[in-house]
PDB file of C-alpha atoms in Angstrom:
ATOM      1  CA  LYS A   9      22.539  24.227  15.983  1.00  0.00           C
ATOM      2  CA  ALA A  10      19.272  22.705  17.192  1.00  0.00           C
ATOM      3  CA  GLY A  11      17.957  19.681  15.329  1.00  0.00           C
ATOM      4  CA  VAL A  12      14.535  19.045  13.859  1.00  0.00           C
ATOM      5  CA  THR A  13      11.867  19.159  16.531  1.00  0.00           C
ATOM      6  CA  GLN A  14       8.441  17.590  16.386  1.00  0.00           C
ATOM      7  CA  THR A  15       5.520  18.177  18.693  1.00  0.00           C
ATOM      8  CA  PRO A  16       3.845  16.485  20.325  1.00  0.00           C
ATOM      9  CA  ARG A  17       5.959  13.347  20.728  1.00  0.00           C
ATOM     10  CA  TYR A  18       2.990  11.179  21.608  1.00  0.00           C
ATOM     11  CA  LEU A  19      -0.677  11.545  20.812  1.00  0.00           C
ATOM     12  CA  ILE A  20      -3.760   9.427  21.415  1.00  0.00           C
ATOM     13  CA  LYS A  21      -6.926  10.108  19.449  1.00  0.00           C
ATOM     14  CA  THR A  22     -10.155   8.276  18.680  1.00  0.00           C
ATOM     15  CA  ARG A  23     -11.579   7.346  15.315  1.00  0.00           C
ATOM     16  CA  GLY A  24     -13.237  10.198  13.485  1.00  0.00           C
ATOM     17  CA  GLN A  25     -11.235  12.913  15.203  1.00  0.00           C
ATOM     18  CA  GLN A  26      -8.675  15.072  13.472  1.00  0.00           C
ATOM     19  CA  VAL A  27      -5.092  15.770  14.482  1.00  0.00           C
ATOM     20  CA  THR A  28      -2.405  18.333  13.731  1.00  0.00           C
ATOM     21  CA  LEU A  29       1.281  17.559  14.046  1.00  0.00           C
ATOM     22  CA  SER A  30       4.000  20.176  14.046  1.00  0.00           C
ATOM     23  CA  CYS A  31       7.562  20.188  12.754  1.00  0.00           C
ATOM     24  CA  SER A  32      10.209  22.847  13.264  1.00  0.00           C
ATOM     25  CA  PRO A  33      13.115  22.421  10.843  1.00  0.00           C
ATOM     26  CA  ILE A  34      16.735  23.189  11.462  1.00  0.00           C
ATOM     27  CA  SER A  35      17.342  26.925  11.259  1.00  0.00           C
ATOM     28  CA  GLY A  36      17.937  27.934   7.632  1.00  0.00           C
ATOM     29  CA  HIS A  37      16.423  24.786   6.175  1.00  0.00           C
ATOM     30  CA  ARG A  38      13.667  25.549   3.685  1.00  0.00           C
ATOM     31  CA  SER A  39      12.481  22.087   2.685  1.00  0.00           C
ATOM     32  CA  VAL A  40      10.356  19.929   4.956  1.00  0.00           C
ATOM     33  CA  SER A  41       9.218  16.409   4.149  1.00  0.00           C
ATOM     34  CA  TRP A  42       6.797  14.182   6.028  1.00  0.00           C
ATOM     35  CA  TYR A  43       6.804  10.395   6.277  1.00  0.00           C
ATOM     36  CA  GLN A  44       4.524   7.810   7.837  1.00  0.00           C
ATOM     37  CA  GLN A  45       6.140   4.756   9.419  1.00  0.00           C
ATOM     38  CA  THR A  46       4.119   1.650  10.265  1.00  0.00           C
ATOM     39  CA  PRO A  47       5.191  -1.959  10.899  1.00  0.00           C
ATOM     40  CA  GLY A  48       3.191  -3.175   7.909  1.00  0.00           C
ATOM     41  CA  GLN A  49       3.955  -0.516   5.300  1.00  0.00           C
ATOM     42  CA  GLY A  50       7.335   0.714   6.462  1.00  0.00           C
ATOM     43  CA  LEU A  51       8.355   4.292   5.730  1.00  0.00           C
ATOM     44  CA  GLN A  52       6.123   6.033   3.223  1.00  0.00           C
ATOM     45  CA  PHE A  53       6.551   9.501   1.777  1.00  0.00           C
ATOM     46  CA  LEU A  54       3.654  11.839   2.466  1.00  0.00           C
ATOM     47  CA  PHE A  55       4.679  15.191   1.008  1.00  0.00           C
ATOM     48  CA  GLU A  56       7.447  17.766   0.663  1.00  0.00           C
ATOM     49  CA  TYR A  57       7.125  21.512   1.193  1.00  0.00           C
ATOM     50  CA  PHE A  58       9.480  24.228   0.057  1.00  0.00           C
ATOM     51  CA  SER A  59       8.914  27.946   0.517  1.00  0.00           C
ATOM     52  CA  GLU A  60       5.327  27.350   1.613  1.00  0.00           C
ATOM     53  CA  THR A  61       4.515  25.312  -1.511  1.00  0.00           C
ATOM     54  CA  GLN A  62       3.872  21.604  -1.738  1.00  0.00           C
ATOM     55  CA  ARG A  63       6.273  20.357  -4.410  1.00  0.00           C
ATOM     56  CA  ASN A  64       5.732  16.638  -4.218  1.00  0.00           C
ATOM     57  CA  LYS A  65       3.316  14.232  -2.642  1.00  0.00           C
ATOM     58  CA  GLY A  66       2.948  10.519  -2.054  1.00  0.00           C
ATOM     59  CA  ASN A  67      -0.033   8.247  -2.494  1.00  0.00           C
ATOM     60  CA  PHE A  68      -2.148   9.127   0.500  1.00  0.00           C
ATOM     61  CA  PRO A  69      -5.840  10.041   0.629  1.00  0.00           C
ATOM     62  CA  GLY A  70      -6.972  13.646   0.830  1.00  0.00           C
ATOM     63  CA  ARG A  71      -7.507  13.257   4.573  1.00  0.00           C
ATOM     64  CA  PHE A  72      -3.786  13.883   4.878  1.00  0.00           C
ATOM     65  CA  SER A  73      -2.802  17.464   4.271  1.00  0.00           C
ATOM     66  CA  GLY A  74      -0.039  19.803   5.246  1.00  0.00           C
ATOM     67  CA  ARG A  75       1.218  23.306   5.057  1.00  0.00           C
ATOM     68  CA  GLN A  76       4.379  25.294   5.572  1.00  0.00           C
ATOM     69  CA  PHE A  77       4.679  28.719   7.097  1.00  0.00           C
ATOM     70  CA  SER A  78       6.947  31.578   6.114  1.00  0.00           C
ATOM     71  CA  ASN A  79       9.419  30.604   8.851  1.00  0.00           C
ATOM     72  CA  SER A  80       9.613  27.087   7.284  1.00  0.00           C
ATOM     73  CA  ARG A  81       7.790  25.446  10.175  1.00  0.00           C
ATOM     74  CA  SER A  82       5.374  22.839   8.901  1.00  0.00           C
ATOM     75  CA  GLU A  83       2.215  21.190  10.085  1.00  0.00           C
ATOM     76  CA  MET A  84       0.434  18.133   8.857  1.00  0.00           C
ATOM     77  CA  ASN A  85      -3.210  17.423   9.473  1.00  0.00           C
ATOM     78  CA  VAL A  86      -5.113  14.182   9.362  1.00  0.00           C
ATOM     79  CA  SER A  87      -8.878  14.437   9.368  1.00  0.00           C
ATOM     80  CA  THR A  88     -11.424  11.738  10.133  1.00  0.00           C
ATOM     81  CA  LEU A  89      -8.867   9.477  11.759  1.00  0.00           C
ATOM     82  CA  GLU A  90      -8.944   5.744  11.090  1.00  0.00           C
ATOM     83  CA  LEU A  91      -7.367   2.952  13.106  1.00  0.00           C
ATOM     84  CA  GLY A  92      -4.869   2.431  10.283  1.00  0.00           C
ATOM     85  CA  ASP A  93      -3.529   5.948  10.751  1.00  0.00           C
ATOM     86  CA  SER A  94      -1.762   4.795  13.907  1.00  0.00           C
ATOM     87  CA  ALA A  95       1.889   5.283  13.082  1.00  0.00           C
ATOM     88  CA  LEU A  96       5.106   7.122  13.755  1.00  0.00           C
ATOM     89  CA  TYR A  97       5.076  10.342  11.734  1.00  0.00           C
ATOM     90  CA  LEU A  98       8.539  11.597  10.861  1.00  0.00           C
ATOM     91  CA  CYS A  99       9.509  15.007   9.629  1.00  0.00           C
ATOM     92  CA  ALA A 100      12.768  15.769   7.846  1.00  0.00           C
ATOM     93  CA  SER A 101      14.296  19.078   6.849  1.00  0.00           C
ATOM     94  CA  SER A 102      16.974  19.960   4.337  1.00  0.00           C
ATOM     95  CA  LEU A 103      18.884  23.028   3.227  1.00  0.00           C
ATOM     96  CA  VAL A 104      17.965  23.534  -0.407  1.00  0.00           C
ATOM     97  CA  VAL A 105      20.347  25.608  -2.482  1.00  0.00           C
ATOM     98  CA  ASP A 106      19.618  24.168  -5.913  1.00  0.00           C
ATOM     99  CA  ILE A 107      18.326  20.940  -7.395  1.00  0.00           C
ATOM    100  CA  SER A 108      21.410  19.016  -6.395  1.00  0.00           C
ATOM    101  CA  TYR A 109      20.593  16.805  -3.484  1.00  0.00           C
ATOM    102  CA  ASN A 110      20.512  18.227  -0.007  1.00  0.00           C
ATOM    103  CA  GLU A 111      20.812  15.900   2.954  1.00  0.00           C
ATOM    104  CA  GLN A 112      17.696  15.340   5.040  1.00  0.00           C
ATOM    105  CA  PHE A 113      17.809  15.563   8.818  1.00  0.00           C
ATOM    106  CA  PHE A 114      15.068  13.698  10.651  1.00  0.00           C
ATOM    107  CA  GLY A 115      13.203  14.602  13.791  1.00  0.00           C
ATOM    108  CA  PRO A 116      12.375  12.062  16.528  1.00  0.00           C
ATOM    109  CA  GLY A 117       8.825  11.615  15.258  1.00  0.00           C
ATOM    110  CA  THR A 118       5.321  11.868  16.656  1.00  0.00           C
ATOM    111  CA  ARG A 119       3.770   8.590  17.749  1.00  0.00           C
ATOM    112  CA  LEU A 120       0.047   8.732  16.911  1.00  0.00           C
ATOM    113  CA  THR A 121      -2.273   6.096  18.334  1.00  0.00           C
ATOM    114  CA  VAL A 122      -5.864   5.963  17.099  1.00  0.00           C
ATOM    115  CA  LEU A 123      -8.313   4.080  19.312  1.00  0.00           C
TER     116      LEU A 123
ATOM    117  CA  ALA B  12       9.062   6.062 -10.450  1.00  0.00           C
ATOM    118  CA  GLN B  13      11.576   4.699  -7.976  1.00  0.00           C
ATOM    119  CA  SER B  14      11.500   1.568  -5.869  1.00  0.00           C
ATOM    120  CA  VAL B  15      13.796   0.018  -3.296  1.00  0.00           C
ATOM    121  CA  THR B  16      14.117  -3.620  -2.269  1.00  0.00           C
ATOM    122  CA  GLN B  17      15.975  -4.689   0.823  1.00  0.00           C
ATOM    123  CA  LEU B  18      16.589  -8.352   0.332  1.00  0.00           C
ATOM    124  CA  ASP B  19      16.759  -9.405   3.979  1.00  0.00           C
ATOM    125  CA  SER B  20      14.212  -8.504   6.618  1.00  0.00           C
ATOM    126  CA  GLN B  21      16.420  -9.750   9.458  1.00  0.00           C
ATOM    127  CA  VAL B  22      20.125 -10.420   9.706  1.00  0.00           C
ATOM    128  CA  PRO B  23      21.472 -12.102  12.846  1.00  0.00           C
ATOM    129  CA  VAL B  24      25.246 -11.995  13.247  1.00  0.00           C
ATOM    130  CA  PHE B  25      27.784 -12.584  15.988  1.00  0.00           C
ATOM    131  CA  GLU B  26      29.761  -9.722  17.453  1.00  0.00           C
ATOM    132  CA  GLU B  27      33.011  -8.951  15.578  1.00  0.00           C
ATOM    133  CA  ALA B  28      31.797 -10.792  12.465  1.00  0.00           C
ATOM    134  CA  PRO B  29      31.438  -8.996   9.125  1.00  0.00           C
ATOM    135  CA  VAL B  30      27.998  -8.103   7.815  1.00  0.00           C
ATOM    136  CA  GLU B  31      26.415  -7.122   4.510  1.00  0.00           C
ATOM    137  CA  LEU B  32      22.923  -5.685   4.193  1.00  0.00           C
ATOM    138  CA  ARG B  33      21.646  -5.857   0.645  1.00  0.00           C
ATOM    139  CA  CYS B  34      19.730  -3.205  -1.262  1.00  0.00           C
ATOM    140  CA  ASN B  35      18.551  -3.072  -4.863  1.00  0.00           C
ATOM    141  CA  TYR B  36      16.768  -0.179  -6.480  1.00  0.00           C
ATOM    142  CA  SER B  37      15.063   0.765  -9.702  1.00  0.00           C
ATOM    143  CA  SER B  38      14.498   4.196 -11.186  1.00  0.00           C
ATOM    144  CA  SER B  39      13.859   5.822 -14.538  1.00  0.00           C
ATOM    145  CA  VAL B  40      15.866   8.923 -13.537  1.00  0.00           C
ATOM    146  CA  SER B  41      19.165   9.556 -11.819  1.00  0.00           C
ATOM    147  CA  VAL B  42      18.929   8.998  -8.095  1.00  0.00           C
ATOM    148  CA  TYR B  43      20.804   9.653  -4.932  1.00  0.00           C
ATOM    149  CA  LEU B  44      21.264   6.665  -2.600  1.00  0.00           C
ATOM    150  CA  PHE B  45      21.314   6.521   1.173  1.00  0.00           C
ATOM    151  CA  TRP B  46      21.515   4.237   4.150  1.00  0.00           C
ATOM    152  CA  TYR B  47      19.883   5.276   7.407  1.00  0.00           C
ATOM    153  CA  VAL B  48      19.872   3.653  10.835  1.00  0.00           C
ATOM    154  CA  GLN B  49      17.026   3.794  13.310  1.00  0.00           C
ATOM    155  CA  TYR B  50      17.385   2.893  16.969  1.00  0.00           C
ATOM    156  CA  PRO B  51      14.252   2.078  19.009  1.00  0.00           C
ATOM    157  CA  ASN B  52      11.940   5.034  19.572  1.00  0.00           C
ATOM    158  CA  GLN B  53      14.182   7.369  17.641  1.00  0.00           C
ATOM    159  CA  GLY B  54      14.199   9.069  14.260  1.00  0.00           C
ATOM    160  CA  LEU B  55      16.482   8.178  11.384  1.00  0.00           C
ATOM    161  CA  GLN B  56      20.185   8.919  11.334  1.00  0.00           C
ATOM    162  CA  LEU B  57      22.109   9.105   8.083  1.00  0.00           C
ATOM    163  CA  LEU B  58      24.900   6.513   7.848  1.00  0.00           C
ATOM    164  CA  LEU B  59      26.169   7.377   4.398  1.00  0.00           C
ATOM    165  CA  LYS B  60      25.132   8.693   1.010  1.00  0.00           C
ATOM    166  CA  TYR B  61      26.064   8.332  -2.635  1.00  0.00           C
ATOM    167  CA  LEU B  62      25.527  11.429  -4.725  1.00  0.00           C
ATOM    168  CA  SER B  63      28.174  11.028  -7.454  1.00  0.00           C
ATOM    169  CA  GLY B  64      31.849  10.247  -7.897  1.00  0.00           C
ATOM    170  CA  SER B  65      33.562   7.297  -6.236  1.00  0.00           C
ATOM    171  CA  THR B  66      31.329   4.257  -6.047  1.00  0.00           C
ATOM    172  CA  LEU B  67      32.714   3.236  -2.645  1.00  0.00           C
ATOM    173  CA  VAL B  68      31.242   5.403   0.041  1.00  0.00           C
ATOM    174  CA  LYS B  69      32.384   5.486   3.642  1.00  0.00           C
ATOM    175  CA  GLY B  70      30.054   6.514   6.414  1.00  0.00           C
ATOM    176  CA  ILE B  71      29.867   6.801  10.151  1.00  0.00           C
ATOM    177  CA  ASN B  72      30.417   4.007  12.676  1.00  0.00           C
ATOM    178  CA  GLY B  73      32.713   2.083  10.305  1.00  0.00           C
ATOM    179  CA  PHE B  74      30.049   1.382   7.671  1.00  0.00           C
ATOM    180  CA  GLU B  75      30.654   1.571   3.935  1.00  0.00           C
ATOM    181  CA  ALA B  76      28.592   0.914   0.829  1.00  0.00           C
ATOM    182  CA  GLU B  77      29.306   0.323  -2.828  1.00  0.00           C
ATOM    183  CA  PHE B  78      27.193   1.726  -5.616  1.00  0.00           C
ATOM    184  CA  ASN B  79      26.903  -0.705  -8.546  1.00  0.00           C
ATOM    185  CA  LYS B  80      25.076   0.940 -11.409  1.00  0.00           C
ATOM    186  CA  SER B  81      24.959  -2.127 -13.673  1.00  0.00           C
ATOM    187  CA  GLN B  82      23.412  -4.244 -10.916  1.00  0.00           C
ATOM    188  CA  THR B  83      21.402  -1.341  -9.494  1.00  0.00           C
ATOM    189  CA  SER B  84      22.610  -2.219  -6.030  1.00  0.00           C
ATOM    190  CA  PHE B  85      23.858  -0.321  -3.021  1.00  0.00           C
ATOM    191  CA  HIS B  86      24.876  -2.892  -0.413  1.00  0.00           C
ATOM    192  CA  LEU B  87      25.958  -1.820   3.067  1.00  0.00           C
ATOM    193  CA  ARG B  88      28.937  -3.493   4.750  1.00  0.00           C
ATOM    194  CA  LYS B  89      30.832  -3.429   8.003  1.00  0.00           C
ATOM    195  CA  PRO B  90      33.935  -5.593   8.571  1.00  0.00           C
ATOM    196  CA  SER B  91      33.341  -6.109  12.301  1.00  0.00           C
ATOM    197  CA  VAL B  92      30.055  -5.408  14.061  1.00  0.00           C
ATOM    198  CA  HIS B  93      29.410  -4.475  17.673  1.00  0.00           C
ATOM    199  CA  ILE B  94      26.466  -5.133  19.949  1.00  0.00           C
ATOM    200  CA  SER B  95      25.635  -1.433  19.654  1.00  0.00           C
ATOM    201  CA  ASP B  96      25.030  -1.850  15.903  1.00  0.00           C
ATOM    202  CA  THR B  97      21.795  -3.692  16.664  1.00  0.00           C
ATOM    203  CA  ALA B  98      19.149  -1.541  14.982  1.00  0.00           C
ATOM    204  CA  GLU B  99      16.928  -1.202  11.920  1.00  0.00           C
ATOM    205  CA  TYR B 100      18.677  -0.164   8.710  1.00  0.00           C
ATOM    206  CA  PHE B 101      16.934   1.492   5.793  1.00  0.00           C
ATOM    207  CA  CYS B 102      18.102   1.895   2.231  1.00  0.00           C
ATOM    208  CA  ALA B 103      16.597   4.861   0.387  1.00  0.00           C
ATOM    209  CA  VAL B 104      16.628   6.516  -3.023  1.00  0.00           C
ATOM    210  CA  SER B 105      15.847  10.123  -3.735  1.00  0.00           C
ATOM    211  CA  ALA B 106      15.180  11.913  -6.996  1.00  0.00           C
ATOM    212  CA  TYR B 107      14.328  15.457  -7.967  1.00  0.00           C
ATOM    213  CA  THR B 108      11.062  15.541  -9.920  1.00  0.00           C
ATOM    214  CA  GLY B 109      10.049  19.120  -9.426  1.00  0.00           C
ATOM    215  CA  GLY B 110      10.567  18.494  -5.741  1.00  0.00           C
ATOM    216  CA  PHE B 111      12.453  15.874  -3.783  1.00  0.00           C
ATOM    217  CA  LYS B 112      10.819  12.522  -3.163  1.00  0.00           C
ATOM    218  CA  THR B 113      12.576   9.855  -1.093  1.00  0.00           C
ATOM    219  CA  ILE B 114      11.516   6.213  -1.213  1.00  0.00           C
ATOM    220  CA  PHE B 115      12.617   3.858   1.545  1.00  0.00           C
ATOM    221  CA  GLY B 116      13.095   0.118   1.547  1.00  0.00           C
ATOM    222  CA  ALA B 117      11.211  -2.033   4.031  1.00  0.00           C
ATOM    223  CA  GLY B 118      14.168  -2.130   6.388  1.00  0.00           C
ATOM    224  CA  THR B 119      16.588  -4.783   7.627  1.00  0.00           C
ATOM    225  CA  ARG B 120      16.737  -5.620  11.288  1.00  0.00           C
ATOM    226  CA  LEU B 121      20.372  -6.237  12.248  1.00  0.00           C
ATOM    227  CA  PHE B 122      20.695  -8.259  15.432  1.00  0.00           C
ATOM    228  CA  VAL B 123      24.208  -8.600  16.817  1.00  0.00           C
ATOM    229  CA  LYS B 124      24.691 -11.463  19.247  1.00  0.00           C
ATOM    230  CA  ALA B 125      27.426 -11.767  21.861  1.00  0.00           C
TER     231      ALA B 125
END
């Protein structure tokens, strides 16, 4: 079974631009979560999607948004990029059967550099 | 709300020595506990998890962790480390609050020396 894939792996943008990152979960997984990883702030939860609905979100400004499609693939968008948005963005998927915990599987991440 | 504190930012240790990476957490609801490892330029790999049941959890690569509810700790241990264990280790807690939310600790850099 293929793992979680993220595209692109590397991205360079300039301040003020917007960016869209993509995540394809493991086949059958319905929950997708996004995280931002930076040296200063560590790993921070952005949001979780399940069946095309955002169920939970972290403390990030409205410039960060996401969505999930009917095939469970997810995208996150960052508008009006700032230098501080430079980070490794990780996506994780899990097979959700009920509210008991389901293990998350992480993708390799997208390295975003904002110049 | 949940929070996670990893008490050591870096842990240097000699090869074949034992190691303990410390993690404390706080939460107002029941949580699930995890340790992940991250190698350079890679995503996170699950080492082990505590969901319920036995408080001693065994994971991959010879790692184990013990859940201590009274001390709200979940320390990671390995009796004998290898050079290949050099990596960043993250403790995490997850809770269901209408949706899953996972909070990670700041990470502990384990450096194994020959």
